[in-house]
CSV table of C-alpha atoms in Angstrom, one decimal:
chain,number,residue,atom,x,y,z
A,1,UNK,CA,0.0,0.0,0.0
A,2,UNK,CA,1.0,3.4,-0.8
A,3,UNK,CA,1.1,6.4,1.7
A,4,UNK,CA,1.0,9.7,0.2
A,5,UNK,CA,2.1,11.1,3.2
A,6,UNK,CA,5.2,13.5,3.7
A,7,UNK,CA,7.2,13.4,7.2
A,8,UNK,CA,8.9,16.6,8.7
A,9,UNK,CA,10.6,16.7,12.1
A,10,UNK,CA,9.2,19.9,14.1
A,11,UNK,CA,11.5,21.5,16.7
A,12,UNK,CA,10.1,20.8,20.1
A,13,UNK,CA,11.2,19.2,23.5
A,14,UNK,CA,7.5,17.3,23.9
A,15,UNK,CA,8.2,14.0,22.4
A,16,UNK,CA,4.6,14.4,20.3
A,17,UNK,CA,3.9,13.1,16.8
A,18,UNK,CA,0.9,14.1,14.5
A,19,UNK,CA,-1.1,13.9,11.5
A,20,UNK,CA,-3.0,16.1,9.6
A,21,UNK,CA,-4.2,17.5,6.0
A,22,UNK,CA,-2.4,20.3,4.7
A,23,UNK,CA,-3.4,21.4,1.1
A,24,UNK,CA,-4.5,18.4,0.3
A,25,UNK,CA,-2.3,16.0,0.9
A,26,UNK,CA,-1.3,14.2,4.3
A,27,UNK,CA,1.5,15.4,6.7
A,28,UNK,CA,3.1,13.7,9.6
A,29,UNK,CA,5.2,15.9,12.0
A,30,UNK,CA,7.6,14.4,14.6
A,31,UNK,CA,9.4,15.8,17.4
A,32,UNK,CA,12.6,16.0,16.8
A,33,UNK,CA,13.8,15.0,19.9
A,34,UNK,CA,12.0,11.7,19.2
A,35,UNK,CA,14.7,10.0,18.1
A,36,UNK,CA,17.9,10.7,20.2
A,37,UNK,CA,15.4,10.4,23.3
A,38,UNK,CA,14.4,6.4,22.4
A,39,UNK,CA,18.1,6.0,21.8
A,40,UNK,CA,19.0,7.3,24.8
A,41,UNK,CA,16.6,5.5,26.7
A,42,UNK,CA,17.2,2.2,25.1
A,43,UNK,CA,21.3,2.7,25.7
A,44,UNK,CA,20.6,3.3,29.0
A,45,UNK,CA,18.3,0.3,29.4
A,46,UNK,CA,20.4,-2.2,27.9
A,47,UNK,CA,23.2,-1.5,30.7
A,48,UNK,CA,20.9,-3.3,33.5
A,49,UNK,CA,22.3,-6.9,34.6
A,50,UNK,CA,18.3,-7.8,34.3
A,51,UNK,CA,18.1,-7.1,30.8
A,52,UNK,CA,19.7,-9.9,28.6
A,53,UNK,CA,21.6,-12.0,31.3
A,54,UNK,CA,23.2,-13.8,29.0
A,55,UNK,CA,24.8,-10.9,27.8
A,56,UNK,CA,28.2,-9.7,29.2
A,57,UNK,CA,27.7,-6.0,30.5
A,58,UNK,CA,30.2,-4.9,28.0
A,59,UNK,CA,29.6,-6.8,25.2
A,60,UNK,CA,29.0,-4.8,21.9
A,61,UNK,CA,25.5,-6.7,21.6
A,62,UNK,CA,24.0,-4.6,23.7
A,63,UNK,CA,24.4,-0.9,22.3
A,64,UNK,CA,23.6,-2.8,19.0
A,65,UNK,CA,20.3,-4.2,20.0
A,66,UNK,CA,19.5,-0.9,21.9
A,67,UNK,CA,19.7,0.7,17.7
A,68,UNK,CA,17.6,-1.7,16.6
A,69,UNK,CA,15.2,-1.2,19.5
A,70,UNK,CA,15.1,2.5,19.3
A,71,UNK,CA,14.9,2.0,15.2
A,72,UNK,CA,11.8,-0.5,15.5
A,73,UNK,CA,10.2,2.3,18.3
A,74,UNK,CA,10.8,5.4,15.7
A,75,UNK,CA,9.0,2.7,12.5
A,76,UNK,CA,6.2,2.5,15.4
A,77,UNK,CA,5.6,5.9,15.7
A,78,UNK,CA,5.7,6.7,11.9
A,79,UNK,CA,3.4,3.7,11.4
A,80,UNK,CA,0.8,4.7,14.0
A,81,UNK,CA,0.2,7.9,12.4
A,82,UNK,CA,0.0,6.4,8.9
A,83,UNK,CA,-3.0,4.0,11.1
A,84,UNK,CA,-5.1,7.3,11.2
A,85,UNK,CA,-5.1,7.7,7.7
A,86,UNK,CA,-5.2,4.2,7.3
A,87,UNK,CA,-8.4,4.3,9.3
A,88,UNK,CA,-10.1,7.3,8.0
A,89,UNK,CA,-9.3,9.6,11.3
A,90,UNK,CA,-7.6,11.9,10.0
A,91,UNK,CA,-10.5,12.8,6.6
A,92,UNK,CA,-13.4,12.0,8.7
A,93,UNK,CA,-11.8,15.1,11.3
A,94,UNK,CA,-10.7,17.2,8.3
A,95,UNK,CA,-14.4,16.9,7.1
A,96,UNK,CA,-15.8,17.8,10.9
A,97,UNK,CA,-13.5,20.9,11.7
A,98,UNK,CA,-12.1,22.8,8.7
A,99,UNK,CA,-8.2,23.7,9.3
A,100,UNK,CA,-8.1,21.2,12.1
A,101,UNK,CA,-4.3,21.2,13.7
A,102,UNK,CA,-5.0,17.1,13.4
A,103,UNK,CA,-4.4,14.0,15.1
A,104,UNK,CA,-1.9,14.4,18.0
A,105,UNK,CA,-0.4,11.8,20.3
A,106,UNK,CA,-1.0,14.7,23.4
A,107,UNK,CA,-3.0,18.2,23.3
A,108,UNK,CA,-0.6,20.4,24.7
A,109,UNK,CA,-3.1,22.1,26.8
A,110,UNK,CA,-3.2,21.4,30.8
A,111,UNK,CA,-5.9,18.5,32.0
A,112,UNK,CA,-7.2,21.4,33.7
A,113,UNK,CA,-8.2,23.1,31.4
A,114,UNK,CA,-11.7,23.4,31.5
A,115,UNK,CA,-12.6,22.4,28.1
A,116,UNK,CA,-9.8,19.3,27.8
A,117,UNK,CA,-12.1,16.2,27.3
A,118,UNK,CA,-11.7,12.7,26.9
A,119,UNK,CA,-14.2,11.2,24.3
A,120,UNK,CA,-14.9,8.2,23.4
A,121,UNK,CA,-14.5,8.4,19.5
A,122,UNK,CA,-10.5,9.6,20.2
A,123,UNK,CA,-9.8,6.9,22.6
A,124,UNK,CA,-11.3,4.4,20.1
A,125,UNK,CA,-9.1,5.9,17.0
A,126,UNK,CA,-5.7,5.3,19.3
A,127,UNK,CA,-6.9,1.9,19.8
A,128,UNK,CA,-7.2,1.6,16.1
A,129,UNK,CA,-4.3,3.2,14.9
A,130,UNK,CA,-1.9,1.0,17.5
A,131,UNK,CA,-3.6,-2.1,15.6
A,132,UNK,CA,-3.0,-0.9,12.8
A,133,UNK,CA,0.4,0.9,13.3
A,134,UNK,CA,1.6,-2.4,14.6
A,135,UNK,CA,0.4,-4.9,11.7
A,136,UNK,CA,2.6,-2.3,9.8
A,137,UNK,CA,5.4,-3.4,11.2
A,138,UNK,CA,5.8,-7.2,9.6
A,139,UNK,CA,8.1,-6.1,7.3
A,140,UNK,CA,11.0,-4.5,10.2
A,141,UNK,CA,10.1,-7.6,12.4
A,142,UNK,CA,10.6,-9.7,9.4
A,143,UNK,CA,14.1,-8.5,8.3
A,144,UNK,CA,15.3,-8.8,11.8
A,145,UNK,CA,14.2,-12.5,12.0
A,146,UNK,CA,15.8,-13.5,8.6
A,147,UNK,CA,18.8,-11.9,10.6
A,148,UNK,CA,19.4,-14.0,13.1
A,149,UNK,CA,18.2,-17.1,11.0
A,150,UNK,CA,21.3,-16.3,8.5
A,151,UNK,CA,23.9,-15.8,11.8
A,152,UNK,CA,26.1,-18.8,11.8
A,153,UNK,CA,27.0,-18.7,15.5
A,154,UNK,CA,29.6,-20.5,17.6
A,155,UNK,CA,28.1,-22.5,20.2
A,156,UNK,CA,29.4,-20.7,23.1
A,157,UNK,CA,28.1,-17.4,21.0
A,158,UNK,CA,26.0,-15.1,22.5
A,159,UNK,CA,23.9,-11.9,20.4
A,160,UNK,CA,21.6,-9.7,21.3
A,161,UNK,CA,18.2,-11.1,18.9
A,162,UNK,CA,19.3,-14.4,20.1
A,163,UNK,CA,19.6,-17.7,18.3
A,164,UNK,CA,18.6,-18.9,14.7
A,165,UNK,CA,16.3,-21.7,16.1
A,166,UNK,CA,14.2,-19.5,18.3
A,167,UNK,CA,14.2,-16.5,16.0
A,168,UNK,CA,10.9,-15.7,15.3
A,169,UNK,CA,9.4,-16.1,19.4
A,170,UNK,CA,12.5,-14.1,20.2
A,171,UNK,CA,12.3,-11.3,17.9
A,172,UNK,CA,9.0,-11.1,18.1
A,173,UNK,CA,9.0,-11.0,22.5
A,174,UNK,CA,11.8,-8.2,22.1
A,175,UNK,CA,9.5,-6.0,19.8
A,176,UNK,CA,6.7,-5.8,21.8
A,177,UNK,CA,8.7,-5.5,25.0
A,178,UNK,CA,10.8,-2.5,22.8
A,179,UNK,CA,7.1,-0.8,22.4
A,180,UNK,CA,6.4,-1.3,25.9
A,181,UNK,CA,9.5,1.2,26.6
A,182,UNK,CA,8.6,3.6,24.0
A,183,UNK,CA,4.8,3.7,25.4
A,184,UNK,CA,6.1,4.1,28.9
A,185,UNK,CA,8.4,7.0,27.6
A,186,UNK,CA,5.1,8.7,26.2
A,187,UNK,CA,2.7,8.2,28.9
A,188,UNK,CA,6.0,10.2,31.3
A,189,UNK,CA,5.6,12.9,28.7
A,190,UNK,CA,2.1,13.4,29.2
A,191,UNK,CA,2.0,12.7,33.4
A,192,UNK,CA,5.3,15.2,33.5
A,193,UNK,CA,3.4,18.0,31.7
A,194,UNK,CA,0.2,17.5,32.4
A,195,UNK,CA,-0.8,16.5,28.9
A,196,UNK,CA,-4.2,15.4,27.1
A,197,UNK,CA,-4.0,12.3,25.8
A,198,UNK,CA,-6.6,9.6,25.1
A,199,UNK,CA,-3.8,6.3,24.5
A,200,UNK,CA,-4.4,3.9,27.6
A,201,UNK,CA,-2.1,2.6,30.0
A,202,UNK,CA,1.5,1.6,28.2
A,203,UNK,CA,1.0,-2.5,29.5
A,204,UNK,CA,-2.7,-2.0,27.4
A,205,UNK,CA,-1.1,-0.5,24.6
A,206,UNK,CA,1.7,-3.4,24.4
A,207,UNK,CA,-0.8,-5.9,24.9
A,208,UNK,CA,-2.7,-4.7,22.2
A,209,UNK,CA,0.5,-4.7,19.7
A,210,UNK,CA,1.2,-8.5,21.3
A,211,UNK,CA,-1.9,-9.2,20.0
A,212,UNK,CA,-1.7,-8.1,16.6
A,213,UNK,CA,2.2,-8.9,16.0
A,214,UNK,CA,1.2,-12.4,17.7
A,215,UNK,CA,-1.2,-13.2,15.1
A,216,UNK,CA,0.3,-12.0,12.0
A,217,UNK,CA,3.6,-13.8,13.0
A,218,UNK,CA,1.6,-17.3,13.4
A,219,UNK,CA,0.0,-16.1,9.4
A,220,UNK,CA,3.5,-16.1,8.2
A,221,UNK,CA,5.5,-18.7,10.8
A,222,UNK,CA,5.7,-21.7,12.4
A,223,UNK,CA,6.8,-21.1,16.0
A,224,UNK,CA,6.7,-22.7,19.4
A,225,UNK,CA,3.8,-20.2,21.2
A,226,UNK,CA,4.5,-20.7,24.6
A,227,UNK,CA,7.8,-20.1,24.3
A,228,UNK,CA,7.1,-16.5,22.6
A,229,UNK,CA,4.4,-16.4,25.2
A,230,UNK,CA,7.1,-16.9,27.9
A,231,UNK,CA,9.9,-14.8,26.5
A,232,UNK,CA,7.6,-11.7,26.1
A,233,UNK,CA,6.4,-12.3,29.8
A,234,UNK,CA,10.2,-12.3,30.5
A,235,UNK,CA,11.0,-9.3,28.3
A,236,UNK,CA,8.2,-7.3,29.5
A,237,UNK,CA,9.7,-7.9,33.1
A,238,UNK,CA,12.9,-7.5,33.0
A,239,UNK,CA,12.6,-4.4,30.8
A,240,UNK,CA,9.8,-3.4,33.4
A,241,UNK,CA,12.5,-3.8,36.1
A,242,UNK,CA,14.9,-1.8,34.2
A,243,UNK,CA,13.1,1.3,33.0
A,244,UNK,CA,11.5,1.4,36.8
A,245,UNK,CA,15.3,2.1,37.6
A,246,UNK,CA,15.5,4.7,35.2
A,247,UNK,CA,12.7,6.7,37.2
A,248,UNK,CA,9.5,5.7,35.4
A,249,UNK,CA,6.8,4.8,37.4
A,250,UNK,CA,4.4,2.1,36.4
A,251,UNK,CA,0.5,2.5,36.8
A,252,UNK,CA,-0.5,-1.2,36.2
A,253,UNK,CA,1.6,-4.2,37.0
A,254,UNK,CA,2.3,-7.5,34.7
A,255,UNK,CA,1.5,-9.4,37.7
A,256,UNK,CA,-1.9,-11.4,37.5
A,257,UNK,CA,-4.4,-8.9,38.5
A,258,UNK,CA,-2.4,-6.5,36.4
A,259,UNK,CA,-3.3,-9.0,33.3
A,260,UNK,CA,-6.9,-9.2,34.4
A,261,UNK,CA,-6.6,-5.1,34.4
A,262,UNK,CA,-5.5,-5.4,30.7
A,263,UNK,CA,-7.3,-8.0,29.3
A,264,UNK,CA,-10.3,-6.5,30.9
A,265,UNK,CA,-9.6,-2.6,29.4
A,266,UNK,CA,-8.7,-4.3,26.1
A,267,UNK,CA,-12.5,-5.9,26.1
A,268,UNK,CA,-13.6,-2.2,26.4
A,269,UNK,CA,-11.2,-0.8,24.1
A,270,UNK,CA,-12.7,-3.3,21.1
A,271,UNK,CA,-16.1,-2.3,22.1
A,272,UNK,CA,-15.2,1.5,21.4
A,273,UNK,CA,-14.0,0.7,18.4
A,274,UNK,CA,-17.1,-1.6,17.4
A,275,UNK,CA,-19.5,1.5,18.6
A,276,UNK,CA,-17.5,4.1,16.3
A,277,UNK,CA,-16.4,1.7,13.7
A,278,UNK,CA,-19.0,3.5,11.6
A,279,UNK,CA,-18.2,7.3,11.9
A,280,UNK,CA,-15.4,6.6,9.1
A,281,UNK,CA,-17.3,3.9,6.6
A,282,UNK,CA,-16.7,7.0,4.1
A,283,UNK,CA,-13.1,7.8,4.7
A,284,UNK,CA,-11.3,4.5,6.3
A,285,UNK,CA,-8.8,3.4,3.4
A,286,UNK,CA,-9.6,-0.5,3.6
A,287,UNK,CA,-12.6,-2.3,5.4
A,288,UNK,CA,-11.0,-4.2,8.4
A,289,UNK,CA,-11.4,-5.5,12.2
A,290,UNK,CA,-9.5,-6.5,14.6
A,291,UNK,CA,-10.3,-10.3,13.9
A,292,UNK,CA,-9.0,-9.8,10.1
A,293,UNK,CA,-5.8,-8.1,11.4
Protein backbone atom coordinates (compact mmCIF):
# COMPACT_ATOMS: atom_id res chain seq x y z
CA UNK A 1 0.00 0.00 0.00
CA UNK A 2 0.98 3.37 -0.77
CA UNK A 3 1.13 6.36 1.68
CA UNK A 4 0.97 9.73 0.16
CA UNK A 5 2.13 11.11 3.22
CA UNK A 6 5.16 13.49 3.66
CA UNK A 7 7.18 13.38 7.18
CA UNK A 8 8.90 16.57 8.70
CA UNK A 9 10.56 16.67 12.12
CA UNK A 10 9.16 19.89 14.06
CA UNK A 11 11.54 21.52 16.69
CA UNK A 12 10.15 20.77 20.05
CA UNK A 13 11.18 19.18 23.49
CA UNK A 14 7.54 17.33 23.91
CA UNK A 15 8.16 14.02 22.40
CA UNK A 16 4.57 14.42 20.30
CA UNK A 17 3.88 13.12 16.77
CA UNK A 18 0.88 14.13 14.53
CA UNK A 19 -1.11 13.93 11.45
CA UNK A 20 -2.96 16.14 9.63
CA UNK A 21 -4.23 17.49 6.00
CA UNK A 22 -2.37 20.35 4.74
CA UNK A 23 -3.44 21.35 1.07
CA UNK A 24 -4.47 18.41 0.26
CA UNK A 25 -2.27 16.01 0.90
CA UNK A 26 -1.31 14.17 4.27
CA UNK A 27 1.53 15.39 6.70
CA UNK A 28 3.14 13.69 9.56
CA UNK A 29 5.21 15.89 11.95
CA UNK A 30 7.59 14.38 14.61
CA UNK A 31 9.36 15.79 17.40
CA UNK A 32 12.61 15.98 16.79
CA UNK A 33 13.84 15.04 19.86
CA UNK A 34 11.96 11.70 19.23
CA UNK A 35 14.67 9.95 18.10
CA UNK A 36 17.91 10.70 20.24
CA UNK A 37 15.37 10.37 23.25
CA UNK A 38 14.41 6.44 22.38
CA UNK A 39 18.09 6.01 21.80
CA UNK A 40 19.04 7.26 24.77
CA UNK A 41 16.55 5.50 26.69
CA UNK A 42 17.23 2.20 25.06
CA UNK A 43 21.26 2.67 25.73
CA UNK A 44 20.56 3.31 29.04
CA UNK A 45 18.28 0.30 29.37
CA UNK A 46 20.42 -2.20 27.93
CA UNK A 47 23.22 -1.47 30.73
CA UNK A 48 20.86 -3.31 33.54
CA UNK A 49 22.27 -6.95 34.60
CA UNK A 50 18.33 -7.80 34.32
CA UNK A 51 18.13 -7.05 30.81
CA UNK A 52 19.72 -9.88 28.61
CA UNK A 53 21.59 -12.00 31.25
CA UNK A 54 23.15 -13.79 28.96
CA UNK A 55 24.85 -10.95 27.84
CA UNK A 56 28.15 -9.71 29.23
CA UNK A 57 27.68 -5.98 30.49
CA UNK A 58 30.20 -4.91 27.97
CA UNK A 59 29.60 -6.78 25.17
CA UNK A 60 29.03 -4.78 21.86
CA UNK A 61 25.46 -6.73 21.61
CA UNK A 62 23.96 -4.59 23.72
CA UNK A 63 24.37 -0.95 22.28
CA UNK A 64 23.63 -2.85 18.97
CA UNK A 65 20.34 -4.20 19.98
CA UNK A 66 19.52 -0.89 21.86
CA UNK A 67 19.70 0.68 17.75
CA UNK A 68 17.62 -1.71 16.58
CA UNK A 69 15.24 -1.23 19.48
CA UNK A 70 15.13 2.47 19.31
CA UNK A 71 14.85 2.04 15.18
CA UNK A 72 11.82 -0.47 15.55
CA UNK A 73 10.21 2.27 18.30
CA UNK A 74 10.80 5.36 15.72
CA UNK A 75 8.95 2.75 12.45
CA UNK A 76 6.19 2.54 15.40
CA UNK A 77 5.58 5.95 15.70
CA UNK A 78 5.69 6.69 11.88
CA UNK A 79 3.36 3.70 11.38
CA UNK A 80 0.83 4.67 14.01
CA UNK A 81 0.19 7.94 12.41
CA UNK A 82 -0.04 6.39 8.93
CA UNK A 83 -2.99 4.01 11.09
CA UNK A 84 -5.12 7.27 11.17
CA UNK A 85 -5.08 7.73 7.75
CA UNK A 86 -5.25 4.24 7.33
CA UNK A 87 -8.40 4.30 9.28
CA UNK A 88 -10.07 7.30 7.97
CA UNK A 89 -9.28 9.62 11.28
CA UNK A 90 -7.63 11.86 9.95
CA UNK A 91 -10.51 12.79 6.58
CA UNK A 92 -13.42 12.05 8.73
CA UNK A 93 -11.79 15.12 11.28
CA UNK A 94 -10.65 17.22 8.29
CA UNK A 95 -14.41 16.88 7.12
CA UNK A 96 -15.81 17.76 10.88
CA UNK A 97 -13.48 20.92 11.69
CA UNK A 98 -12.13 22.81 8.69
CA UNK A 99 -8.18 23.68 9.33
CA UNK A 100 -8.14 21.17 12.13
CA UNK A 101 -4.34 21.20 13.66
CA UNK A 102 -5.05 17.09 13.36
CA UNK A 103 -4.41 13.96 15.13
CA UNK A 104 -1.86 14.42 17.99
CA UNK A 105 -0.45 11.81 20.28
CA UNK A 106 -1.01 14.68 23.41
CA UNK A 107 -3.00 18.15 23.34
CA UNK A 108 -0.57 20.44 24.67
CA UNK A 109 -3.11 22.07 26.83
CA UNK A 110 -3.24 21.36 30.81
CA UNK A 111 -5.86 18.47 31.95
CA UNK A 112 -7.20 21.35 33.70
CA UNK A 113 -8.18 23.10 31.36
CA UNK A 114 -11.70 23.38 31.48
CA UNK A 115 -12.64 22.36 28.08
CA UNK A 116 -9.80 19.28 27.83
CA UNK A 117 -12.08 16.21 27.32
CA UNK A 118 -11.65 12.73 26.92
CA UNK A 119 -14.17 11.21 24.34
CA UNK A 120 -14.88 8.15 23.45
CA UNK A 121 -14.48 8.41 19.51
CA UNK A 122 -10.52 9.59 20.25
CA UNK A 123 -9.82 6.86 22.61
CA UNK A 124 -11.31 4.42 20.14
CA UNK A 125 -9.08 5.89 17.03
CA UNK A 126 -5.66 5.34 19.25
CA UNK A 127 -6.91 1.91 19.80
CA UNK A 128 -7.25 1.55 16.15
CA UNK A 129 -4.33 3.22 14.94
CA UNK A 130 -1.86 0.96 17.52
CA UNK A 131 -3.62 -2.07 15.62
CA UNK A 132 -3.01 -0.94 12.76
CA UNK A 133 0.39 0.92 13.31
CA UNK A 134 1.63 -2.37 14.57
CA UNK A 135 0.37 -4.87 11.72
CA UNK A 136 2.63 -2.27 9.81
CA UNK A 137 5.40 -3.41 11.19
CA UNK A 138 5.77 -7.19 9.62
CA UNK A 139 8.14 -6.09 7.27
CA UNK A 140 11.00 -4.54 10.20
CA UNK A 141 10.10 -7.64 12.40
CA UNK A 142 10.62 -9.69 9.40
CA UNK A 143 14.05 -8.54 8.30
CA UNK A 144 15.32 -8.83 11.81
CA UNK A 145 14.22 -12.52 11.95
CA UNK A 146 15.79 -13.45 8.60
CA UNK A 147 18.75 -11.88 10.63
CA UNK A 148 19.37 -13.99 13.08
CA UNK A 149 18.18 -17.12 10.97
CA UNK A 150 21.29 -16.30 8.51
CA UNK A 151 23.92 -15.84 11.77
CA UNK A 152 26.13 -18.81 11.76
CA UNK A 153 27.01 -18.66 15.51
CA UNK A 154 29.59 -20.52 17.62
CA UNK A 155 28.10 -22.48 20.23
CA UNK A 156 29.40 -20.68 23.06
CA UNK A 157 28.07 -17.36 20.99
CA UNK A 158 26.04 -15.12 22.45
CA UNK A 159 23.93 -11.85 20.39
CA UNK A 160 21.58 -9.70 21.31
CA UNK A 161 18.21 -11.10 18.94
CA UNK A 162 19.30 -14.39 20.07
CA UNK A 163 19.56 -17.73 18.35
CA UNK A 164 18.55 -18.91 14.74
CA UNK A 165 16.33 -21.72 16.12
CA UNK A 166 14.20 -19.52 18.30
CA UNK A 167 14.17 -16.45 16.00
CA UNK A 168 10.87 -15.67 15.29
CA UNK A 169 9.44 -16.09 19.42
CA UNK A 170 12.52 -14.11 20.24
CA UNK A 171 12.26 -11.30 17.86
CA UNK A 172 8.97 -11.14 18.07
CA UNK A 173 8.96 -10.97 22.53
CA UNK A 174 11.76 -8.25 22.09
CA UNK A 175 9.52 -6.03 19.81
CA UNK A 176 6.68 -5.77 21.84
CA UNK A 177 8.68 -5.51 24.98
CA UNK A 178 10.81 -2.50 22.83
CA UNK A 179 7.06 -0.83 22.40
CA UNK A 180 6.41 -1.32 25.95
CA UNK A 181 9.49 1.24 26.64
CA UNK A 182 8.61 3.62 23.96
CA UNK A 183 4.82 3.71 25.41
CA UNK A 184 6.13 4.10 28.91
CA UNK A 185 8.43 7.00 27.64
CA UNK A 186 5.06 8.70 26.25
CA UNK A 187 2.72 8.24 28.94
CA UNK A 188 5.97 10.16 31.33
CA UNK A 189 5.62 12.90 28.67
CA UNK A 190 2.11 13.45 29.24
CA UNK A 191 2.05 12.74 33.43
CA UNK A 192 5.33 15.20 33.47
CA UNK A 193 3.45 18.03 31.66
CA UNK A 194 0.22 17.46 32.41
CA UNK A 195 -0.82 16.52 28.93
CA UNK A 196 -4.17 15.36 27.15
CA UNK A 197 -3.98 12.32 25.77
CA UNK A 198 -6.56 9.55 25.11
CA UNK A 199 -3.81 6.34 24.46
CA UNK A 200 -4.39 3.91 27.56
CA UNK A 201 -2.06 2.62 29.95
CA UNK A 202 1.54 1.59 28.20
CA UNK A 203 0.97 -2.49 29.46
CA UNK A 204 -2.66 -1.97 27.39
CA UNK A 205 -1.06 -0.49 24.57
CA UNK A 206 1.69 -3.37 24.37
CA UNK A 207 -0.79 -5.91 24.95
CA UNK A 208 -2.72 -4.71 22.15
CA UNK A 209 0.54 -4.75 19.74
CA UNK A 210 1.20 -8.51 21.25
CA UNK A 211 -1.94 -9.17 20.02
CA UNK A 212 -1.68 -8.15 16.65
CA UNK A 213 2.24 -8.92 16.05
CA UNK A 214 1.21 -12.43 17.66
CA UNK A 215 -1.22 -13.23 15.07
CA UNK A 216 0.27 -12.00 12.05
CA UNK A 217 3.65 -13.78 13.04
CA UNK A 218 1.56 -17.25 13.40
CA UNK A 219 0.00 -16.08 9.38
CA UNK A 220 3.51 -16.05 8.21
CA UNK A 221 5.52 -18.74 10.76
CA UNK A 222 5.66 -21.68 12.44
CA UNK A 223 6.79 -21.05 15.98
CA UNK A 224 6.66 -22.68 19.41
CA UNK A 225 3.83 -20.22 21.17
CA UNK A 226 4.48 -20.66 24.58
CA UNK A 227 7.85 -20.11 24.33
CA UNK A 228 7.14 -16.52 22.58
CA UNK A 229 4.40 -16.45 25.25
CA UNK A 230 7.08 -16.92 27.94
CA UNK A 231 9.87 -14.81 26.49
CA UNK A 232 7.59 -11.73 26.11
CA UNK A 233 6.35 -12.26 29.78
CA UNK A 234 10.16 -12.34 30.54
CA UNK A 235 11.00 -9.27 28.26
CA UNK A 236 8.17 -7.26 29.46
CA UNK A 237 9.66 -7.93 33.10
CA UNK A 238 12.90 -7.48 33.04
CA UNK A 239 12.59 -4.39 30.84
CA UNK A 240 9.77 -3.37 33.42
CA UNK A 241 12.46 -3.78 36.06
CA UNK A 242 14.94 -1.82 34.23
CA UNK A 243 13.12 1.27 33.01
CA UNK A 244 11.49 1.43 36.75
CA UNK A 245 15.27 2.13 37.60
CA UNK A 246 15.54 4.72 35.16
CA UNK A 247 12.71 6.70 37.21
CA UNK A 248 9.48 5.74 35.37
CA UNK A 249 6.82 4.82 37.39
CA UNK A 250 4.43 2.13 36.37
CA UNK A 251 0.54 2.54 36.82
CA UNK A 252 -0.51 -1.16 36.17
CA UNK A 253 1.62 -4.20 36.97
CA UNK A 254 2.27 -7.45 34.68
CA UNK A 255 1.55 -9.38 37.67
CA UNK A 256 -1.90 -11.41 37.48
CA UNK A 257 -4.45 -8.87 38.46
CA UNK A 258 -2.44 -6.51 36.40
CA UNK A 259 -3.30 -8.97 33.34
CA UNK A 260 -6.91 -9.22 34.39
CA UNK A 261 -6.59 -5.13 34.43
CA UNK A 262 -5.45 -5.40 30.70
CA UNK A 263 -7.26 -7.96 29.34
CA UNK A 264 -10.29 -6.51 30.91
CA UNK A 265 -9.62 -2.65 29.40
CA UNK A 266 -8.71 -4.34 26.08
CA UNK A 267 -12.50 -5.91 26.09
CA UNK A 268 -13.56 -2.20 26.44
CA UNK A 269 -11.20 -0.83 24.06
CA UNK A 270 -12.67 -3.31 21.14
CA UNK A 271 -16.13 -2.29 22.08
CA UNK A 272 -15.21 1.51 21.39
CA UNK A 273 -14.01 0.65 18.36
CA UNK A 274 -17.07 -1.56 17.36
CA UNK A 275 -19.49 1.48 18.62
CA UNK A 276 -17.47 4.12 16.35
CA UNK A 277 -16.42 1.71 13.66
CA UNK A 278 -19.03 3.50 11.56
CA UNK A 279 -18.23 7.34 11.89
CA UNK A 280 -15.39 6.59 9.07
CA UNK A 281 -17.32 3.90 6.57
CA UNK A 282 -16.66 7.00 4.06
CA UNK A 283 -13.06 7.85 4.75
CA UNK A 284 -11.35 4.49 6.27
CA UNK A 285 -8.77 3.40 3.36
CA UNK A 286 -9.63 -0.48 3.58
CA UNK A 287 -12.63 -2.31 5.39
CA UNK A 288 -10.99 -4.23 8.39
CA UNK A 289 -11.42 -5.47 12.23
CA UNK A 290 -9.50 -6.46 14.61
CA UNK A 291 -10.31 -10.27 13.85
CA UNK A 292 -8.97 -9.76 10.13
CA UNK A 293 -5.78 -8.13 11.43
Amino acid sequence: MHFPASVNFEQSDVLNARVRRVDGEYLISISSNFDPTINAVMARLVTSADVLPWLLLDSLERPKGAELLSRLCMEFILAHEHGHIIGGHVDQLALEKAGTDGISEFNVVSRDDQHATYDERSQAWEYEADTIGAALLDKQIDELIEAVKSQNLADNERTFLGAPEIAVEHVGALAIAALYVLFRLMRKTKDELILVGHHPDPLVRAFTCRDVISHRLMQRYDFDRGRFREMMIYHLETFDWAIEDLGYAASQMADDDGVNQVNDSLKNLAKLQSKYHHVTNNTRWAKWSMSQI
